[in-house]
GROMACS .gro file of C-alpha atoms in nm:
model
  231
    1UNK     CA    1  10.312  -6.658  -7.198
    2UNK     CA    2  10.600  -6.791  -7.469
    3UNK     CA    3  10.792  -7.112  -7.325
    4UNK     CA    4  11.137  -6.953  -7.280
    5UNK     CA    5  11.437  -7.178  -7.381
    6UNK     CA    6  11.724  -6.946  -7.259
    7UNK     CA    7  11.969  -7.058  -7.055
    8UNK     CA    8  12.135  -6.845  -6.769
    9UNK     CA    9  12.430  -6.659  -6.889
   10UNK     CA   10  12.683  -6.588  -6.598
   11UNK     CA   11  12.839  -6.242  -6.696
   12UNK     CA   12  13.084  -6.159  -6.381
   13UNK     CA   13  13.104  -6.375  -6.020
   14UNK     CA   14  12.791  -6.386  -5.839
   15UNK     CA   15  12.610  -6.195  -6.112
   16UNK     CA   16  12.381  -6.435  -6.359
   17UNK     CA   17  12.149  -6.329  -6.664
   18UNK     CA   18  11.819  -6.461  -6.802
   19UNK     CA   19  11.657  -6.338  -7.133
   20UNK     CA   20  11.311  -6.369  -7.247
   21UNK     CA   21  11.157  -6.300  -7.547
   22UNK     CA   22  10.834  -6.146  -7.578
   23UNK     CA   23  10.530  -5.974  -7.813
   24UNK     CA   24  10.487  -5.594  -7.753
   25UNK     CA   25  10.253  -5.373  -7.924
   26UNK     CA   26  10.330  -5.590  -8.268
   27UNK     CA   27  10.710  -5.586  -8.206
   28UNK     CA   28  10.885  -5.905  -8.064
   29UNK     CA   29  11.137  -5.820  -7.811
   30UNK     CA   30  11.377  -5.920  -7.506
   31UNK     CA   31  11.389  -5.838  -7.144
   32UNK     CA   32  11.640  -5.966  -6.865
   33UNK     CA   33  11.617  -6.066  -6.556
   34UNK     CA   34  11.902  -5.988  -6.341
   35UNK     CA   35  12.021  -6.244  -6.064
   36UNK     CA   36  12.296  -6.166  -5.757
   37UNK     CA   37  12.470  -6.352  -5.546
   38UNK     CA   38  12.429  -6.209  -5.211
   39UNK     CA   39  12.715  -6.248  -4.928
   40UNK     CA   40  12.539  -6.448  -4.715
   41UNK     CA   41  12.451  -6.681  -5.041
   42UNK     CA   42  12.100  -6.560  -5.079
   43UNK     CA   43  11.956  -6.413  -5.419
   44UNK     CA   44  11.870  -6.143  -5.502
   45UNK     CA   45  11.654  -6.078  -5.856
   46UNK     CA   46  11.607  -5.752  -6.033
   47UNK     CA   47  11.336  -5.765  -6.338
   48UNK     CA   48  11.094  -6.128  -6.303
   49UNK     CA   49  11.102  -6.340  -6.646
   50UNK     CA   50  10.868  -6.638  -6.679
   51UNK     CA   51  11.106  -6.926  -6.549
   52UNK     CA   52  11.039  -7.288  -6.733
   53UNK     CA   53  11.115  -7.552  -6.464
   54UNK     CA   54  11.449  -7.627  -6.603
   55UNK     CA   55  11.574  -7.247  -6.550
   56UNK     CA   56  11.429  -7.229  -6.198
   57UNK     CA   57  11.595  -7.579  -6.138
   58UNK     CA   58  11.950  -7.386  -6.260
   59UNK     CA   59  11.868  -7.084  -6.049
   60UNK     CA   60  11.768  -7.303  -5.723
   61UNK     CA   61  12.132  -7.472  -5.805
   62UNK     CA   62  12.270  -7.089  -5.718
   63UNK     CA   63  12.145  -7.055  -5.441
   64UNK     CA   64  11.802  -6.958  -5.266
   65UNK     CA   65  11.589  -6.669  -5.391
   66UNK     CA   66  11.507  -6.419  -5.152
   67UNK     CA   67  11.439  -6.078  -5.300
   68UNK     CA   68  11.222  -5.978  -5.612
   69UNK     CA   69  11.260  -5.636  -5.743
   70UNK     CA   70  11.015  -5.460  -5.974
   71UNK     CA   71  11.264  -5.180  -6.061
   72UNK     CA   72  11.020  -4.959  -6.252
   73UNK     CA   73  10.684  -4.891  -6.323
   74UNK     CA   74  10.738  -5.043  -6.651
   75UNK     CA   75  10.926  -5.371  -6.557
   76UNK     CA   76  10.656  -5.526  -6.332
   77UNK     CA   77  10.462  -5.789  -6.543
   78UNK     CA   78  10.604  -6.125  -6.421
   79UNK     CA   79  10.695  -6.025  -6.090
   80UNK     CA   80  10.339  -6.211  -5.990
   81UNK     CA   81  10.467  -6.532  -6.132
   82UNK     CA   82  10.780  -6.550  -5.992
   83UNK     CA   83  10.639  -6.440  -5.698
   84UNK     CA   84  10.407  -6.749  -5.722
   85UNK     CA   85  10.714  -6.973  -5.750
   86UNK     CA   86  10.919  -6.833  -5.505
   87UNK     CA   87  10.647  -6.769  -5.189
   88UNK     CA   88  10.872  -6.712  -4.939
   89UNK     CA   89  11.076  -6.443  -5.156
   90UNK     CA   90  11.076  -6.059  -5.000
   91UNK     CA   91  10.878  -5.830  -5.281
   92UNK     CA   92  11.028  -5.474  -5.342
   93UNK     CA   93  10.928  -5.207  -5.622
   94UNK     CA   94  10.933  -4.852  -5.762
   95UNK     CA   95  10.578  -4.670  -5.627
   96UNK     CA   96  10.462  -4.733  -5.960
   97UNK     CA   97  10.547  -5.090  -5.976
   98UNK     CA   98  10.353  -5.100  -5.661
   99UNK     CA   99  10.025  -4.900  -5.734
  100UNK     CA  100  10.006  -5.159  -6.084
  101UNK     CA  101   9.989  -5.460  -5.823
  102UNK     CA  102   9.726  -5.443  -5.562
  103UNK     CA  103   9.664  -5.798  -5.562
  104UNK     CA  104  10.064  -5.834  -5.382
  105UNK     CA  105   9.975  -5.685  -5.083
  106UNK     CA  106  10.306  -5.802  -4.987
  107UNK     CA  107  10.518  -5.559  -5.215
  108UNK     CA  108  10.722  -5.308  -4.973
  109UNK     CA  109  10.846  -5.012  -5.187
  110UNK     CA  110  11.216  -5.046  -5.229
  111UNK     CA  111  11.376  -4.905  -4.918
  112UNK     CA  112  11.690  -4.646  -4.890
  113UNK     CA  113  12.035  -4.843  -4.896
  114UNK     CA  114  12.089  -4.838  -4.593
  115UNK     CA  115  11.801  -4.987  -4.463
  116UNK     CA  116  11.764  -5.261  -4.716
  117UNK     CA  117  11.865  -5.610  -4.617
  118UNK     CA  118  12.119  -5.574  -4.923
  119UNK     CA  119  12.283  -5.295  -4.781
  120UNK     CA  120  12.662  -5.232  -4.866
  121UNK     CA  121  12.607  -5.459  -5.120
  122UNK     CA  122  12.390  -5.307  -5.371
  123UNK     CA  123  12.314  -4.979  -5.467
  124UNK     CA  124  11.997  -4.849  -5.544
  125UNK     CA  125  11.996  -4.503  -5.744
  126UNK     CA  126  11.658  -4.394  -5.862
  127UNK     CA  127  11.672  -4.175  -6.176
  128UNK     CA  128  11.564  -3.798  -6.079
  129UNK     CA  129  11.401  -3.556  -6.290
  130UNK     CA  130  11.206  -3.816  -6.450
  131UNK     CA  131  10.884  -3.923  -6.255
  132UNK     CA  132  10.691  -4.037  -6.506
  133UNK     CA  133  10.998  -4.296  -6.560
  134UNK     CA  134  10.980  -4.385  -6.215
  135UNK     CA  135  11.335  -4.578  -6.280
  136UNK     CA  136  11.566  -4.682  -6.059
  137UNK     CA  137  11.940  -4.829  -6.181
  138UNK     CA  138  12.121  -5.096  -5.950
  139UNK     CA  139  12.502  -5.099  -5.881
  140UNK     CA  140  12.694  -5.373  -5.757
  141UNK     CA  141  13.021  -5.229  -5.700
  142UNK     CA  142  13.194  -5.617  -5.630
  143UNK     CA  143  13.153  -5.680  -6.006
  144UNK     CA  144  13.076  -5.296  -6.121
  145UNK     CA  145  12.765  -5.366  -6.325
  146UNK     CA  146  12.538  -5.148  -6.372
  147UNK     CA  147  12.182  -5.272  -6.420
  148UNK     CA  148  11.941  -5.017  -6.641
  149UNK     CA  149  11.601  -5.031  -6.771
  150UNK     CA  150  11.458  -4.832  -6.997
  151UNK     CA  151  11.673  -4.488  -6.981
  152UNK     CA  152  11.968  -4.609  -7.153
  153UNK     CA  153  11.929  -4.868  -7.459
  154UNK     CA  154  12.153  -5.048  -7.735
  155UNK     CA  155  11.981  -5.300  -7.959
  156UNK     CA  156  12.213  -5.509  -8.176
  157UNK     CA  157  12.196  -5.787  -8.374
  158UNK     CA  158  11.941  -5.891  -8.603
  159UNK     CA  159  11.644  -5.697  -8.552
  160UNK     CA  160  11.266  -5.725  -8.713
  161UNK     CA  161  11.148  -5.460  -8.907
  162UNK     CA  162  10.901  -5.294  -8.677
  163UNK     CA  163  11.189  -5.305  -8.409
  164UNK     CA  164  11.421  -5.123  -8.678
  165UNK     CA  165  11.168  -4.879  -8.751
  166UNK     CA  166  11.109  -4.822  -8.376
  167UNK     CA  167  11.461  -4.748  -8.310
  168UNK     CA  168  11.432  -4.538  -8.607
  169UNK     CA  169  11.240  -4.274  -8.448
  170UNK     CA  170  11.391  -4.304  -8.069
  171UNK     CA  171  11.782  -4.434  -8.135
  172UNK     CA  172  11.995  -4.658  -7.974
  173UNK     CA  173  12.062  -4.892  -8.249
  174UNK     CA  174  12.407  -5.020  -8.244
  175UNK     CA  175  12.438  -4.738  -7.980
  176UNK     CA  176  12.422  -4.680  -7.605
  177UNK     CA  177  12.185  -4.364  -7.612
  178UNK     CA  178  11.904  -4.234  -7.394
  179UNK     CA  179  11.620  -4.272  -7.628
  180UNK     CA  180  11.476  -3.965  -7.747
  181UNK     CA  181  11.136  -4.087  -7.580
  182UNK     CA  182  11.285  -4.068  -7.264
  183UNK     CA  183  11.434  -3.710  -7.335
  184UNK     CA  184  11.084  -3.595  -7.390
  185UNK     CA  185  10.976  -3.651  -7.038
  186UNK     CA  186  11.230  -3.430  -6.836
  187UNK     CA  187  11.046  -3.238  -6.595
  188UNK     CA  188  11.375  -3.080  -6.378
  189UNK     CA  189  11.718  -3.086  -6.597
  190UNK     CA  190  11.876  -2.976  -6.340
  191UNK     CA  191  11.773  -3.283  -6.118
  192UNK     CA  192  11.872  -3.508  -6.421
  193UNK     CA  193  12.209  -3.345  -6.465
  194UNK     CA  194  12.303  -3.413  -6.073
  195UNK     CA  195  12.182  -3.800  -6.139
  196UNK     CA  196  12.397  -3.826  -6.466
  197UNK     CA  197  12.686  -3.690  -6.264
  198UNK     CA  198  12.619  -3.959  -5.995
  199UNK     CA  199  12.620  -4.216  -6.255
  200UNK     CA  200  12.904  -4.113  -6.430
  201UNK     CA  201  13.137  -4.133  -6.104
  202UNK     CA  202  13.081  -4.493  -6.021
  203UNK     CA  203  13.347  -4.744  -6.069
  204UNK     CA  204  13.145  -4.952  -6.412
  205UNK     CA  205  13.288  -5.234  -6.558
  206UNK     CA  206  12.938  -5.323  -6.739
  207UNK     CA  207  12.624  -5.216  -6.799
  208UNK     CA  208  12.317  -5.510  -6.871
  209UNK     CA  209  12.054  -5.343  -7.060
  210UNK     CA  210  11.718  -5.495  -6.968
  211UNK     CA  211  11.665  -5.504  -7.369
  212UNK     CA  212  11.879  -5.668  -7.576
  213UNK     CA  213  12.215  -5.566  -7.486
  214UNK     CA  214  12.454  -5.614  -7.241
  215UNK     CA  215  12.777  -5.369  -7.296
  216UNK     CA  216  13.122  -5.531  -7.183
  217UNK     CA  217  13.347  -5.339  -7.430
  218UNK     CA  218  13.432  -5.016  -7.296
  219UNK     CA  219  13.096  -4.971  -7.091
  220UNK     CA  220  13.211  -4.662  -6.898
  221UNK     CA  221  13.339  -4.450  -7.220
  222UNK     CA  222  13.003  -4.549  -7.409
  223UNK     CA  223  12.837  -4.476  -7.080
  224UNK     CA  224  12.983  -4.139  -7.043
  225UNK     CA  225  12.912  -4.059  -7.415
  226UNK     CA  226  12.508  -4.116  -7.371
  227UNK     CA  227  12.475  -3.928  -7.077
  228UNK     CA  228  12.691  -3.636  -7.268
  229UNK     CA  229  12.356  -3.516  -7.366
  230UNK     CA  230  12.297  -3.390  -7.027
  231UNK     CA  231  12.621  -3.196  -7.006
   0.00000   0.00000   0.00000
């Protein structure tokens, strides 16, 4: 596990950002945990990052940490350390998140809004058409950001060469795009159309990219433009 020296951006009020860097299949690379400010001044996170003990010093400082959220099958890996250093936290994840972590017995799978303890608050909108993505995206309509995973991605900045050549072959370089890996696993277009049609009507102000990017600068005209592909 790489010692993390990030500090936690704060991108809109109540709304906070961590970044880690990491090695993946020879490529190094960033994910992002995703922290909220709840009303009642509880926490909620979205994506577990390794914490060194100064960042989970900063993110005590916000306020107490009280949900965990494993928001796809893919985005799962550090929810058992975080977990470990927040015990009293409430675990929630996608069914695949779940089924990759029998050893959390704890883990509830994330419940409809308006049963979840966040309700009104936060939306959850799982991406449809895609099972084997087993996504869901998060709205928080108080600072409209949108929180993605994996089926929308813009990578910017300097980038290695195996990243480059990665985003060769799937996109988003420079680009908010659904990577042509992802188009490759529709099973219902119809089902995906409806979805992109939900997304497309909410109020956005921002969308943070679990990898690399967060988009501030016209995020819902670059947002409408990737999911154009499902017009």
């Amino acid at each position: 596990m790489n010692e993390s020296t990030e500090k936690w951006l704060s991108v809109a009020k109540n709304v906070w950002t961590l970044s880690y860097q990491f090695g993946n299949f020879g490529m190094k690379i960033s994910t992002r945990m995703t922290v909220i400010r709840l009303a009642d001044g509880s926490l909620f996170a979205h994506s577990a990052v390794p914490l060194t003990a100064e960042q989970k010093s900063a993110l005590d400082a916000l306020g107490p940490l009280r949900f965990i959220v494993a928001p796809s099958a893919m985005h799962h890996m550090f929810v058992p350390h975080l977990a470990k250093l927040y015990p009293q936290a409430q675990l929630y994840g996608s069914a695949g998140a779940l089924a990759k972590h029998p050893e959390l017995p704890q883990m509830q799978l994330i419940p409809n809004d308006e049963d979840a303890p966040w309700a009104g608050q936060l939306q959850c909108l799982p991406v449809k058409g895609l099972s084997t993505l087993d996504e869901t995206l998060w709205f928080h309509p108080h600072s409209g950001s949108l929180i993605v995973t994996d089926i929308l991605q813009c990578w910017q900045g300097p980038l290695s060469l195996p990243v480059r050549m990665y985003l060769g072959l799937t996109g988003g370089h420079e680009r908010l795009t659904v990577p042509r890996t992802v188009r490759l696993l529709v099973k219902d277009k119809a089902a995906v159309q409806s979805w992109a049609r939900q997304i497309e009507s909410l109020p956005v102000q921002r969308v943070i990219l679990l990898h690399n990017s967060i988009i501030d600068v016209q995020p819902k005209q670059r947002l409408l433009e990737a999911l154009s592909i499902w017009d």
